[in-house]
Structure formats: structure tokens, C-alpha cells
Tab-separated table of C-alpha atoms in Angstrom:
chain	number	residue	atom	x	y	z
A	1	MET	CA	73.210	79.899	108.107
A	2	ASN	CA	76.943	79.715	107.670
A	3	ALA	CA	77.782	82.757	109.471
A	4	PRO	CA	81.476	83.262	110.271
A	5	LEU	CA	82.455	81.506	113.395
A	6	ASN	CA	84.930	84.037	114.528
A	7	GLY	CA	83.324	87.065	112.701
A	8	PRO	CA	85.169	89.373	110.457
A	9	SER	CA	88.096	91.271	111.930
A	10	ASN	CA	87.528	94.822	113.226
A	11	ALA	CA	88.564	96.360	109.890
A	12	PRO	CA	86.907	95.401	106.492
A	13	LEU	CA	88.873	93.315	104.171
A	14	ASN	CA	90.825	95.580	101.873
A	15	GLU	CA	92.887	93.374	99.868
A	16	LEU	CA	94.138	89.940	99.018
A	17	ARG	CA	97.265	89.171	96.815
A	18	THR	CA	97.985	86.250	94.703
A	19	GLU	CA	100.838	85.591	92.511
A	20	ARG	CA	99.526	87.415	89.527
A	21	LEU	CA	96.395	89.258	91.116
A	22	LEU	CA	95.369	91.982	93.542
A	23	LEU	CA	91.883	91.660	94.881
A	24	ARG	CA	91.092	94.957	96.512
A	25	ARG	CA	88.563	97.597	97.388
A	26	TRP	CA	86.844	99.457	94.572
A	27	ARG	CA	88.229	102.683	92.986
A	28	GLU	CA	86.525	105.445	90.921
A	29	SER	CA	88.712	104.393	87.850
A	30	ASP	CA	87.158	100.868	88.164
A	31	LEU	CA	83.623	102.171	87.185
A	32	ALA	CA	84.116	102.689	83.507
A	33	PRO	CA	85.596	99.117	82.976
A	34	TRP	CA	83.031	97.541	85.225
A	35	ALA	CA	80.379	99.383	83.431
A	36	ALA	CA	81.730	98.096	79.999
A	37	MET	CA	81.744	94.620	81.429
A	38	ASN	CA	78.204	94.730	82.575
A	39	ALA	CA	77.126	96.130	79.148
A	40	ASP	CA	78.655	93.134	77.361
A	41	PRO	CA	75.861	90.635	76.574
A	42	GLU	CA	78.393	87.671	76.672
A	43	ILE	CA	79.487	88.545	80.136
A	44	ARG	CA	76.188	88.887	81.339
A	45	GLU	CA	74.649	85.856	79.460
A	46	HIS	CA	74.105	83.906	82.725
A	47	LEU	CA	72.985	86.992	84.688
A	48	GLY	CA	69.837	88.326	83.234
A	49	GLY	CA	71.487	90.579	80.531
A	50	PRO	CA	73.318	93.858	80.342
A	51	LEU	CA	73.124	96.659	82.875
A	52	THR	CA	72.985	100.376	82.448
A	53	ARG	CA	76.027	102.603	83.511
A	54	GLU	CA	73.731	103.601	86.355
A	55	GLN	CA	72.819	100.103	87.521
A	56	SER	CA	76.488	99.212	87.100
A	57	ASP	CA	77.730	102.163	89.217
A	58	ALA	CA	74.930	101.391	91.773
A	59	SER	CA	76.177	97.786	92.135
A	60	VAL	CA	79.707	99.057	93.424
A	61	ALA	CA	78.121	101.334	95.935
A	62	ARG	CA	76.276	98.132	97.118
A	63	PHE	CA	79.273	96.136	97.062
A	64	GLU	CA	81.497	98.720	99.066
A	65	ALA	CA	78.502	99.255	101.701
A	66	ALA	CA	78.423	95.439	102.197
A	67	ILE	CA	82.298	95.214	102.710
A	68	GLU	CA	81.931	98.206	105.320
A	69	ARG	CA	79.110	96.569	106.976
A	70	ARG	CA	80.240	92.920	107.203
A	71	GLY	CA	83.838	93.104	106.642
A	72	TYR	CA	83.813	91.051	103.351
A	73	GLY	CA	82.088	91.222	100.002
A	74	TRP	CA	82.817	91.635	96.162
A	75	LEU	CA	86.421	92.964	95.612
A	76	ALA	CA	87.668	94.423	92.465
A	77	VAL	CA	90.540	92.145	90.673
A	78	GLU	CA	93.374	93.560	88.830
A	79	VAL	CA	96.515	92.244	87.183
A	80	ARG	CA	99.406	93.121	89.487
A	81	GLU	CA	101.841	93.214	86.550
A	82	SER	CA	99.949	95.918	84.605
A	83	GLY	CA	97.538	97.186	87.092
A	84	GLU	CA	94.640	96.506	84.853
A	85	PHE	CA	91.137	95.958	86.220
A	86	VAL	CA	89.758	92.730	85.230
A	87	GLY	CA	86.594	92.102	87.111
A	88	PHE	CA	85.616	91.034	90.578
A	89	ALA	CA	85.742	88.148	93.148
A	90	GLY	CA	84.601	87.566	96.525
A	91	LEU	CA	82.079	86.354	99.168
A	92	ASP	CA	78.528	87.413	99.628
A	93	ASP	CA	75.587	86.165	101.936
A	94	ILE	CA	73.218	83.985	99.959
A	95	GLU	CA	69.954	85.862	99.248
A	96	GLU	CA	67.233	85.104	101.560
A	97	THR	CA	64.993	84.067	98.839
A	98	ASP	CA	67.094	81.180	97.809
A	99	PRO	CA	66.374	77.864	99.038
A	100	VAL	CA	69.841	77.162	100.153
A	101	ASP	CA	71.589	79.149	103.056
A	102	GLY	CA	75.251	80.215	103.720
A	103	VAL	CA	78.175	82.211	102.161
A	104	GLU	CA	78.678	82.267	98.482
A	105	ILE	CA	81.916	82.675	96.401
A	106	GLY	CA	81.533	84.352	93.209
A	107	TRP	CA	83.739	85.879	90.373
A	108	ARG	CA	83.231	87.784	87.041
A	109	LEU	CA	85.904	88.662	84.565
A	110	ALA	CA	86.244	90.752	81.445
A	111	ARG	CA	86.305	88.553	78.194
A	112	ALA	CA	90.005	89.530	77.548
A	113	ALA	CA	90.750	87.965	80.933
A	114	TRP	CA	89.178	84.607	80.247
A	115	GLY	CA	91.193	81.557	79.765
A	116	HIS	CA	94.127	82.767	82.075
A	117	GLY	CA	93.404	81.071	85.168
A	118	TYR	CA	92.500	84.296	86.971
A	119	ALA	CA	89.031	83.251	88.190
A	120	THR	CA	90.555	80.090	89.879
A	121	GLU	CA	93.519	82.081	91.216
A	122	ALA	CA	91.275	84.733	92.603
A	123	ALA	CA	88.791	82.291	94.072
A	124	ARG	CA	91.452	80.234	95.829
A	125	ALA	CA	92.555	83.268	97.494
A	126	VAL	CA	89.074	84.189	98.457
A	127	LEU	CA	88.384	80.609	99.927
A	128	GLY	CA	91.458	80.946	101.987
A	129	TYR	CA	90.180	84.217	103.482
A	130	GLY	CA	86.898	82.707	103.909
A	131	PHE	CA	88.150	79.618	105.707
A	132	ASP	CA	91.185	80.722	107.418
A	133	THR	CA	90.229	84.396	108.397
A	134	LEU	CA	86.413	84.296	108.568
A	135	GLY	CA	86.395	80.791	110.114
A	136	LEU	CA	83.498	79.712	107.613
A	137	PRO	CA	82.728	75.906	107.814
A	138	GLU	CA	81.686	75.912	104.241
A	139	VAL	CA	81.364	78.026	101.094
A	140	LEU	CA	78.755	77.660	98.313
A	141	ALA	CA	78.774	78.615	94.654
A	142	ILE	CA	75.402	78.984	92.740
A	143	THR	CA	75.247	79.492	89.045
A	144	THR	CA	72.748	78.580	86.083
A	145	ALA	CA	72.821	75.012	84.804
A	146	ALA	CA	74.029	76.408	81.404
A	147	ASN	CA	76.984	78.258	82.900
A	148	HIS	CA	79.696	75.426	82.238
A	149	ARG	CA	82.655	78.009	82.469
A	150	SER	CA	81.733	78.773	85.985
A	151	GLN	CA	81.129	75.096	86.957
A	152	ALA	CA	84.487	74.125	85.559
A	153	VAL	CA	86.026	76.779	87.972
A	154	MET	CA	84.005	75.277	91.019
A	155	ARG	CA	85.325	71.769	89.926
A	156	ARG	CA	88.870	73.022	89.893
A	157	LEU	CA	88.432	74.484	93.356
A	158	GLY	CA	87.380	71.080	94.625
A	159	MET	CA	83.881	72.116	95.113
A	160	THR	CA	81.231	69.329	94.768
A	161	HIS	CA	77.619	69.391	93.139
A	162	ASP	CA	74.672	67.655	94.417
A	163	ALA	CA	71.714	67.703	91.856
A	164	ALA	CA	69.237	67.324	94.952
A	165	GLU	CA	69.884	70.905	95.828
A	166	ASP	CA	69.539	72.449	92.421
A	167	PHE	CA	66.592	74.909	92.094
A	168	ASP	CA	64.656	76.969	89.806
A	169	ASP	CA	64.973	80.886	90.431
A	170	PRO	CA	61.486	82.138	90.799
A	171	ASP	CA	62.539	85.472	89.627
A	172	ALA	CA	63.980	84.236	86.369
A	173	PRO	CA	61.850	83.636	83.299
A	174	GLN	CA	61.394	80.306	81.809
A	175	GLY	CA	64.609	79.477	79.938
A	176	PRO	CA	68.229	78.757	80.413
A	177	LEU	CA	68.532	81.396	83.393
A	178	ARG	CA	65.760	79.621	85.454
A	179	ARG	CA	67.550	76.310	86.650
A	180	ASN	CA	70.390	76.950	89.265
A	181	VAL	CA	72.971	74.503	90.316
A	182	VAL	CA	74.784	74.417	93.757
A	183	PHE	CA	78.260	73.496	94.527
A	184	ARG	CA	79.664	73.286	98.047
A	185	LEU	CA	83.164	73.175	99.487
A	186	ARG	CA	83.646	72.392	103.236
A	187	ARG	CA	86.686	73.759	104.925
A	188	GLU	CA	88.005	70.326	105.858
A	189	ASP	CA	87.744	69.005	102.037
A	190	ARG	CA	89.371	72.007	100.473
A	191	LEU	CA	92.332	71.354	98.140
A	192	SER	CA	95.744	72.434	99.513
């Protein structure tokens, strides 16, 4: 497993800043726009379909608990200039049931935030934290084979794909959500 070499700092990660974005801990005011995102079939297209408000709220509780427990996890993303909540980005341990092991980077944005480079900008900040603060030797990204938008972000980050690592998600029904692709970036290979 690609556990942090130095371990997380004593305090949980509270925020990361980029030129345009603030990645931060979740607030009560994030719950409604997060639920709206999770109710949008286009946003959830590669994730198994929309969530109810209760499922969406429960996900935030899990995100916050993981940050408290491990020191890292999924952070809310807001546009610094407006303070608008636009999604999430962060790091998570890969599920034990997956055939790969390590720490995964991920992001999800509201449709209005697509096409502005926010996913790449947020992910670069997350990678910096993972490599420089946590001391991770490598970060992975997993998505469905049909999710070309996320794969484009992975490539912009300098991540590489090895088709030999692709796998079928046994929990997904037959169809476009079943096949998953794996991208990797080693600390020494990251783009500056």
C-alpha cells in the first residue's frame, strides 16, 4: 500500500489555496449545492446515478470523518473570488476491493464549473500536498473507461495509463460503468 511515508501532520488538512480556488473543509452551507450536484444525472453519469439528499449529506459526514481520522480526504472546492461552492477534490485510500492499492486522487465539479480548468488546478494542489506534505511515492486515479473528461485531466497532470491495470468493477452492472482505467503518477515524474 502507498501509505504516507511521513504520515499526515498532527492536525488534519484544513485547506489548500490556488490562484483561483480554495480547497477547504466542508460547511453546512455546502450541503444543498452538493446535493444538487449529486442529483444531476450528467454529473453522476460515471458514478452510478444520482443520490438522494440523505445519501449526499451522509457522504459529507464520511468525508469529514476520514479527514479527522487520516488527516486527508475529500475537500470542498470554492472559487476564491466569489466564494461559490463548485465541488470537491482530494485524496482517498483506494477501496480494499479494488485490484490496485494506494492513494487515489479525485475531483467532481458542478456543471457550471466545467471547462474553466478548475479540476486540473485543484488536482495540482492536491498532488503537491500528497507528494510534498504526506510524502506519497505515487498517486493513482481511477475512472470508468468512458469518462474521457476525467482522463483528460489525468493526462494534463502528467499521469500515465497502463491498460494492463484496467479492471472490471464487480459491483457495477454490465455496461459502461463496469470497465475502469487506472492512471498513475510517481512523485519523481510529476510535472513542475
